[in-house]
Coordinates of C-alpha atoms in Angstrom, one line a residue:
M19 CA 20.0 18.7 -3.9
E20 CA 18.0 17.1 -6.8
Q21 CA 14.4 17.3 -6.3
G22 CA 13.7 13.6 -6.1
S23 CA 16.4 13.1 -3.7
W24 CA 15.1 15.9 -1.6
I25 CA 11.5 14.5 -1.5
T26 CA 13.1 11.0 -0.7
S27 CA 15.0 12.4 2.2
V28 CA 11.9 14.4 3.5
I29 CA 9.9 11.0 3.7
K30 CA 12.8 8.9 5.1
D31 CA 13.7 11.5 7.7
F32 CA 10.1 11.9 8.8
V33 CA 9.5 8.2 9.2
G34 CA 13.0 7.8 11.0
R35 CA 12.5 10.6 13.4
S36 CA 8.8 11.3 14.0
P37 CA 7.5 10.5 17.5
L38 CA 4.3 9.6 15.7
N39 CA 6.0 6.4 14.3
D40 CA 5.1 4.6 17.6
M41 CA 3.1 1.5 18.5
G42 CA 1.7 3.2 21.6
F43 CA 3.1 0.6 24.2
E44 CA 4.6 1.8 27.4
E45 CA 8.1 1.5 25.9
R46 CA 8.6 3.2 22.6
E47 CA 8.5 0.7 19.5
K48 CA 8.5 1.9 16.0
I49 CA 5.6 0.8 13.8
F50 CA 7.5 1.1 10.4
D51 CA 11.1 0.6 9.2
E52 CA 12.8 2.6 6.6
P53 CA 10.5 3.5 3.6
L54 CA 11.0 2.9 0.0
V55 CA 10.2 5.9 -2.3
G56 CA 9.3 6.0 -6.0
F57 CA 8.1 8.4 -8.7
S58 CA 5.8 8.2 -11.7
S59 CA 4.8 10.7 -14.3
G60 CA 1.3 12.1 -14.3
A61 CA 1.4 11.4 -18.1
D62 CA 2.2 7.7 -17.5
P63 CA -0.2 5.7 -19.9
L64 CA -0.8 3.3 -17.0
Y65 CA -3.0 5.9 -15.3
D66 CA -5.4 6.0 -18.3
E67 CA -5.3 2.3 -18.5
Y68 CA -6.4 2.0 -14.8
R69 CA -9.2 4.3 -15.6
S70 CA -10.3 2.3 -18.6
H71 CA -10.5 -0.9 -16.5
I72 CA -11.9 0.4 -13.3
G73 CA -14.4 3.0 -14.6
P74 CA -14.8 6.7 -15.6
F75 CA -15.0 7.7 -11.8
Y76 CA -11.4 6.8 -11.4
Y77 CA -9.0 9.7 -11.2
T78 CA -5.8 10.1 -13.3
P79 CA -3.3 12.3 -11.6
L80 CA -4.3 15.2 -13.9
H81 CA -8.0 14.8 -13.1
L82 CA -7.3 14.8 -9.5
F83 CA -5.0 17.9 -9.8
Q84 CA -7.6 19.8 -11.8
K85 CA -10.3 19.0 -9.2
S86 CA -8.1 20.1 -6.4
F87 CA -6.6 23.2 -8.1
P88 CA -9.2 24.3 -10.8
D89 CA -7.4 27.7 -11.3
K90 CA -4.1 26.2 -12.2
E91 CA -3.4 25.2 -15.9
L92 CA -1.1 22.2 -16.1
S93 CA -0.6 19.3 -18.4
A94 CA -0.1 15.7 -17.2
D95 CA 3.5 16.1 -18.0
D96 CA 3.9 18.8 -15.4
I97 CA 2.8 16.4 -12.7
T98 CA 4.6 13.7 -10.7
V99 CA 3.1 11.2 -8.4
I100 CA 5.2 10.5 -5.3
S101 CA 4.7 7.1 -3.8
W102 CA 6.2 5.3 -0.7
I103 CA 6.1 2.0 1.0
I104 CA 6.5 1.8 4.8
P105 CA 7.2 -1.8 5.8
S106 CA 6.1 -3.4 9.1
T107 CA 8.9 -4.4 11.5
A108 CA 10.2 -7.9 11.9
K109 CA 8.6 -8.1 15.3
T110 CA 5.2 -7.3 13.9
R111 CA 5.6 -9.9 11.1
R112 CA 6.7 -12.5 13.5
E113 CA 3.7 -12.0 15.8
Q114 CA 1.2 -12.0 12.9
A115 CA 2.8 -15.2 11.5
E116 CA 1.7 -17.1 14.7
Q117 CA -2.0 -16.2 14.1
D118 CA -4.4 -18.4 12.0
R119 CA -7.8 -16.8 12.6
Y120 CA -7.4 -13.3 13.9
P121 CA -4.8 -10.5 13.6
S122 CA -2.2 -10.0 16.2
E123 CA -2.1 -6.9 18.4
R124 CA 0.9 -5.3 16.6
W125 CA -0.7 -6.0 13.3
V126 CA -3.9 -4.2 14.5
R127 CA -1.8 -1.2 15.9
T128 CA 0.0 -1.0 12.5
R129 CA -3.4 -0.9 10.8
D130 CA -4.9 1.8 13.0
I131 CA -2.1 3.8 14.5
G132 CA 0.1 3.1 11.6
E133 CA -2.3 4.4 8.9
K134 CA -2.9 7.5 11.0
F135 CA 0.9 7.9 11.0
N136 CA 0.7 7.4 7.1
N137 CA -1.8 10.3 7.0
S138 CA 0.8 12.3 8.9
I139 CA 3.3 11.5 6.2
R140 CA 0.9 12.5 3.5
T141 CA 0.3 15.8 5.3
H142 CA 4.0 16.4 6.0
V143 CA 5.0 15.9 2.3
V144 CA 2.3 18.2 1.1
E145 CA 3.4 20.9 3.6
Q146 CA 7.0 20.6 2.6
L147 CA 6.1 20.9 -1.1
E148 CA 3.9 23.9 -0.5
A149 CA 6.5 25.5 1.6
A150 CA 8.7 25.4 -1.6
G151 CA 6.0 26.9 -3.6
I152 CA 4.8 23.6 -5.1
A153 CA 1.1 22.8 -5.3
A154 CA 0.4 19.3 -4.1
V155 CA -2.5 17.0 -2.8
A156 CA -2.6 13.7 -1.1
P157 CA -5.4 11.8 -2.8
L158 CA -6.6 9.9 0.2
L159 CA -6.9 13.1 2.2
S160 CA -8.6 15.0 -0.5
P161 CA -12.4 15.7 -0.2
H162 CA -12.7 14.4 -3.7
W163 CA -11.6 10.8 -2.7
A164 CA -14.5 8.4 -2.7
R165 CA -15.2 4.7 -2.4
S166 CA -17.5 2.8 -4.8
D167 CA -19.3 -0.4 -4.5
E168 CA -20.1 -0.7 -8.1
G169 CA -18.4 -2.1 -11.1
P170 CA -16.3 -5.2 -11.8
Y171 CA -13.7 -4.3 -9.2
A172 CA -16.0 -3.3 -6.3
P173 CA -15.4 -2.4 -3.6
C174 CA -12.9 0.1 -4.9
S175 CA -12.1 3.8 -4.8
N176 CA -11.3 6.5 -7.3
W177 CA -7.7 6.5 -6.4
S178 CA -5.4 3.4 -5.6
E179 CA -2.3 3.9 -3.6
R180 CA -1.0 0.4 -4.6
H181 CA -1.6 1.1 -8.3
A182 CA 0.3 4.4 -8.0
A183 CA 3.2 2.4 -6.4
Y184 CA 3.1 -0.1 -9.2
A185 CA 3.4 2.7 -11.6
A186 CA 6.5 4.0 -9.6
G187 CA 8.3 0.7 -9.8
L188 CA 7.7 -0.2 -6.2
G189 CA 6.0 -3.6 -6.6
T190 CA 3.6 -5.9 -8.4
F191 CA 0.4 -7.6 -7.3
G192 CA 0.1 -11.0 -5.9
L193 CA -2.7 -13.7 -5.9
C194 CA -4.3 -12.0 -3.0
D195 CA -4.1 -8.5 -4.6
G196 CA -1.5 -7.4 -2.1
L197 CA 1.5 -5.5 -3.5
I198 CA 4.7 -7.5 -3.4
T199 CA 7.5 -5.0 -2.9
P200 CA 11.4 -5.5 -2.4
V201 CA 10.4 -5.3 1.3
G202 CA 7.4 -7.7 0.9
K203 CA 3.8 -7.1 1.2
A204 CA 3.6 -6.6 5.0
M205 CA 3.4 -2.8 4.6
R206 CA 1.5 0.3 4.1
V207 CA 1.6 2.5 1.1
G208 CA 0.9 6.2 0.4
S209 CA 1.2 8.9 -2.3
V210 CA 1.1 12.7 -3.1
V211 CA 0.3 14.2 -6.4
A212 CA 2.4 17.3 -7.1
A213 CA 3.0 19.9 -9.7
I214 CA 6.7 19.1 -10.0
K215 CA 8.7 17.4 -12.7
I216 CA 10.8 14.4 -11.3
P217 CA 12.2 11.8 -13.6
A218 CA 10.1 8.6 -13.2
S219 CA 11.6 5.8 -11.3
T220 CA 12.6 2.6 -13.3
R221 CA 9.9 0.0 -13.5
P222 CA 11.9 -3.3 -13.3
Y223 CA 9.0 -5.4 -14.5
Y224 CA 6.7 -5.7 -17.5
D225 CA 3.8 -7.4 -15.9
H226 CA 1.5 -6.6 -13.0
H227 CA 2.1 -10.1 -11.6
A228 CA 5.8 -10.3 -12.1
Y229 CA 6.8 -10.9 -8.4
C230 CA 4.1 -13.5 -7.6
L231 CA 5.2 -17.1 -8.0
H232 CA 1.6 -18.4 -8.6
F233 CA 1.6 -16.4 -11.9
T234 CA 5.3 -16.8 -13.0
E235 CA 6.0 -20.4 -12.0
N236 CA 2.6 -21.9 -11.1
T237 CA 3.8 -22.6 -7.6
C238 CA 3.5 -21.2 -4.0
R239 CA -0.1 -20.2 -3.4
K240 CA 0.8 -20.1 0.4
C241 CA -1.7 -17.2 0.9
I242 CA -4.7 -19.4 0.1
P243 CA -4.8 -21.5 3.2
R244 CA -4.0 -18.4 5.3
C245 CA -7.3 -16.9 4.7
P246 CA -9.8 -17.8 7.5
V247 CA -13.0 -17.4 5.3
N248 CA -11.8 -19.0 2.0
A249 CA -11.8 -15.6 0.1
L250 CA -8.6 -16.7 -1.8
S251 CA -8.4 -19.4 -4.4
E252 CA -6.3 -20.1 -7.6
E253 CA -8.8 -17.9 -9.3
G254 CA -7.9 -15.0 -7.2
H255 CA -9.4 -12.8 -4.4
D256 CA -13.1 -12.6 -3.6
K257 CA -13.0 -8.9 -2.3
K258 CA -16.6 -8.9 -1.1
R259 CA -16.3 -12.0 1.0
C260 CA -13.0 -10.7 2.4
M261 CA -14.4 -7.2 3.2
R262 CA -17.6 -8.6 4.8
Y263 CA -15.4 -10.6 7.1
T264 CA -12.8 -7.9 8.0
E265 CA -15.4 -5.1 8.4
H266 CA -17.8 -7.0 10.6
V267 CA -16.3 -10.0 12.3
M268 CA -12.8 -8.7 12.6
H269 CA -14.0 -5.3 13.6
E270 CA -15.9 -6.7 16.6
Y271 CA -13.0 -8.9 17.5
I272 CA -10.5 -6.1 17.4
K273 CA -12.8 -3.8 19.4
E274 CA -13.3 -6.4 22.1
Q275 CA -9.7 -7.7 22.3
Y276 CA -7.6 -4.7 21.7
G277 CA -9.9 -1.7 22.1
F278 CA -9.5 -0.2 18.6
E279 CA -12.4 0.8 16.4
T280 CA -10.9 -0.4 13.2
Y281 CA -10.8 -3.5 11.1
A282 CA -7.8 -5.5 10.0
C283 CA -6.8 -9.1 9.0
G284 CA -3.7 -9.4 6.9
L285 CA -3.2 -13.1 7.6
C286 CA -2.5 -13.6 3.8
Q287 CA 0.4 -11.1 4.1
S288 CA 2.2 -13.1 6.8
W289 CA 3.8 -16.4 7.1
V290 CA 4.1 -16.5 3.3
P291 CA 7.2 -16.3 1.1
C292 CA 6.6 -12.8 0.0
T293 CA 5.9 -11.3 3.5
D294 CA 9.1 -9.3 3.7
K295 CA 10.8 -9.8 0.1
I296 CA 10.3 -10.6 -3.5
P297 CA 10.0 -14.5 -3.3
T298 CA 11.9 -17.1 -5.1
S299 CA 11.4 -20.7 -5.7
E300 CA 13.8 -21.5 -2.9
D301 CA 11.7 -19.5 -0.5
V302 CA 8.8 -21.8 -1.2
S303 CA 10.9 -24.9 -0.6
Y304 CA 12.4 -23.6 2.7
Q305 CA 8.8 -22.7 4.0
K306 CA 7.7 -26.2 3.2
T307 CA 10.6 -27.5 5.3
E308 CA 9.7 -25.1 8.1
N309 CA 6.1 -26.3 8.2
I310 CA 7.0 -30.0 8.6

């Protein structure tokens, strides 16, 4: 089996069969539907571009690999970034769409239990690669991963799963900074950096906002009124205001209502045309009718 197909099947089989892909209710209910998988080259110029914009603390795939495996001599061309999208279920999306101030229980469980499962995917992919003699590291599980509250894009980190997914052709950014993918932006995203050469996936876009109707058609902007703290506007996403609300107000609400020590919001990712697809003008018109 071709290596890209093998890794894709490793990820899809794990998501489809793992008992960890479970909401934690009395009756079994999956957190995520079938994933999308894409690949980008460690030598893709986008990674250097990210670093030039975000700051010198940001890792390219080669920088991260060298940090993780200092005894291995590789070039950026020898490295592939494996990215995946795990979409929320229709039940979760519908439940979240009914909310206008706080996240629904399924959304919170997807954020908490779901991201723990995403870590299991990261670990599983690394283990499968290592069993085949291929060195690999999951950036978000690496001791070298770090968050920064400095710079023009703060708060940020030294590796972005969404930007890796963009490089792998899996989606583009929306007005609220969420990644709009072929299965929408109600999803989680992950990546692994590996010493393997896999052909890069096709990037079916030339602009990082190609799937957002605000930028391409000057329409939509349905995510703006969904934000309970006015952290969204036509000028973009106020990350600091957003984070203050989610990490404090939402954290306390979630702990009290659902018993989870986590933070979540995601209202801008639900009841919008890009929740579960790449939106079209018709989707905006349809939602206007639905809202009447």
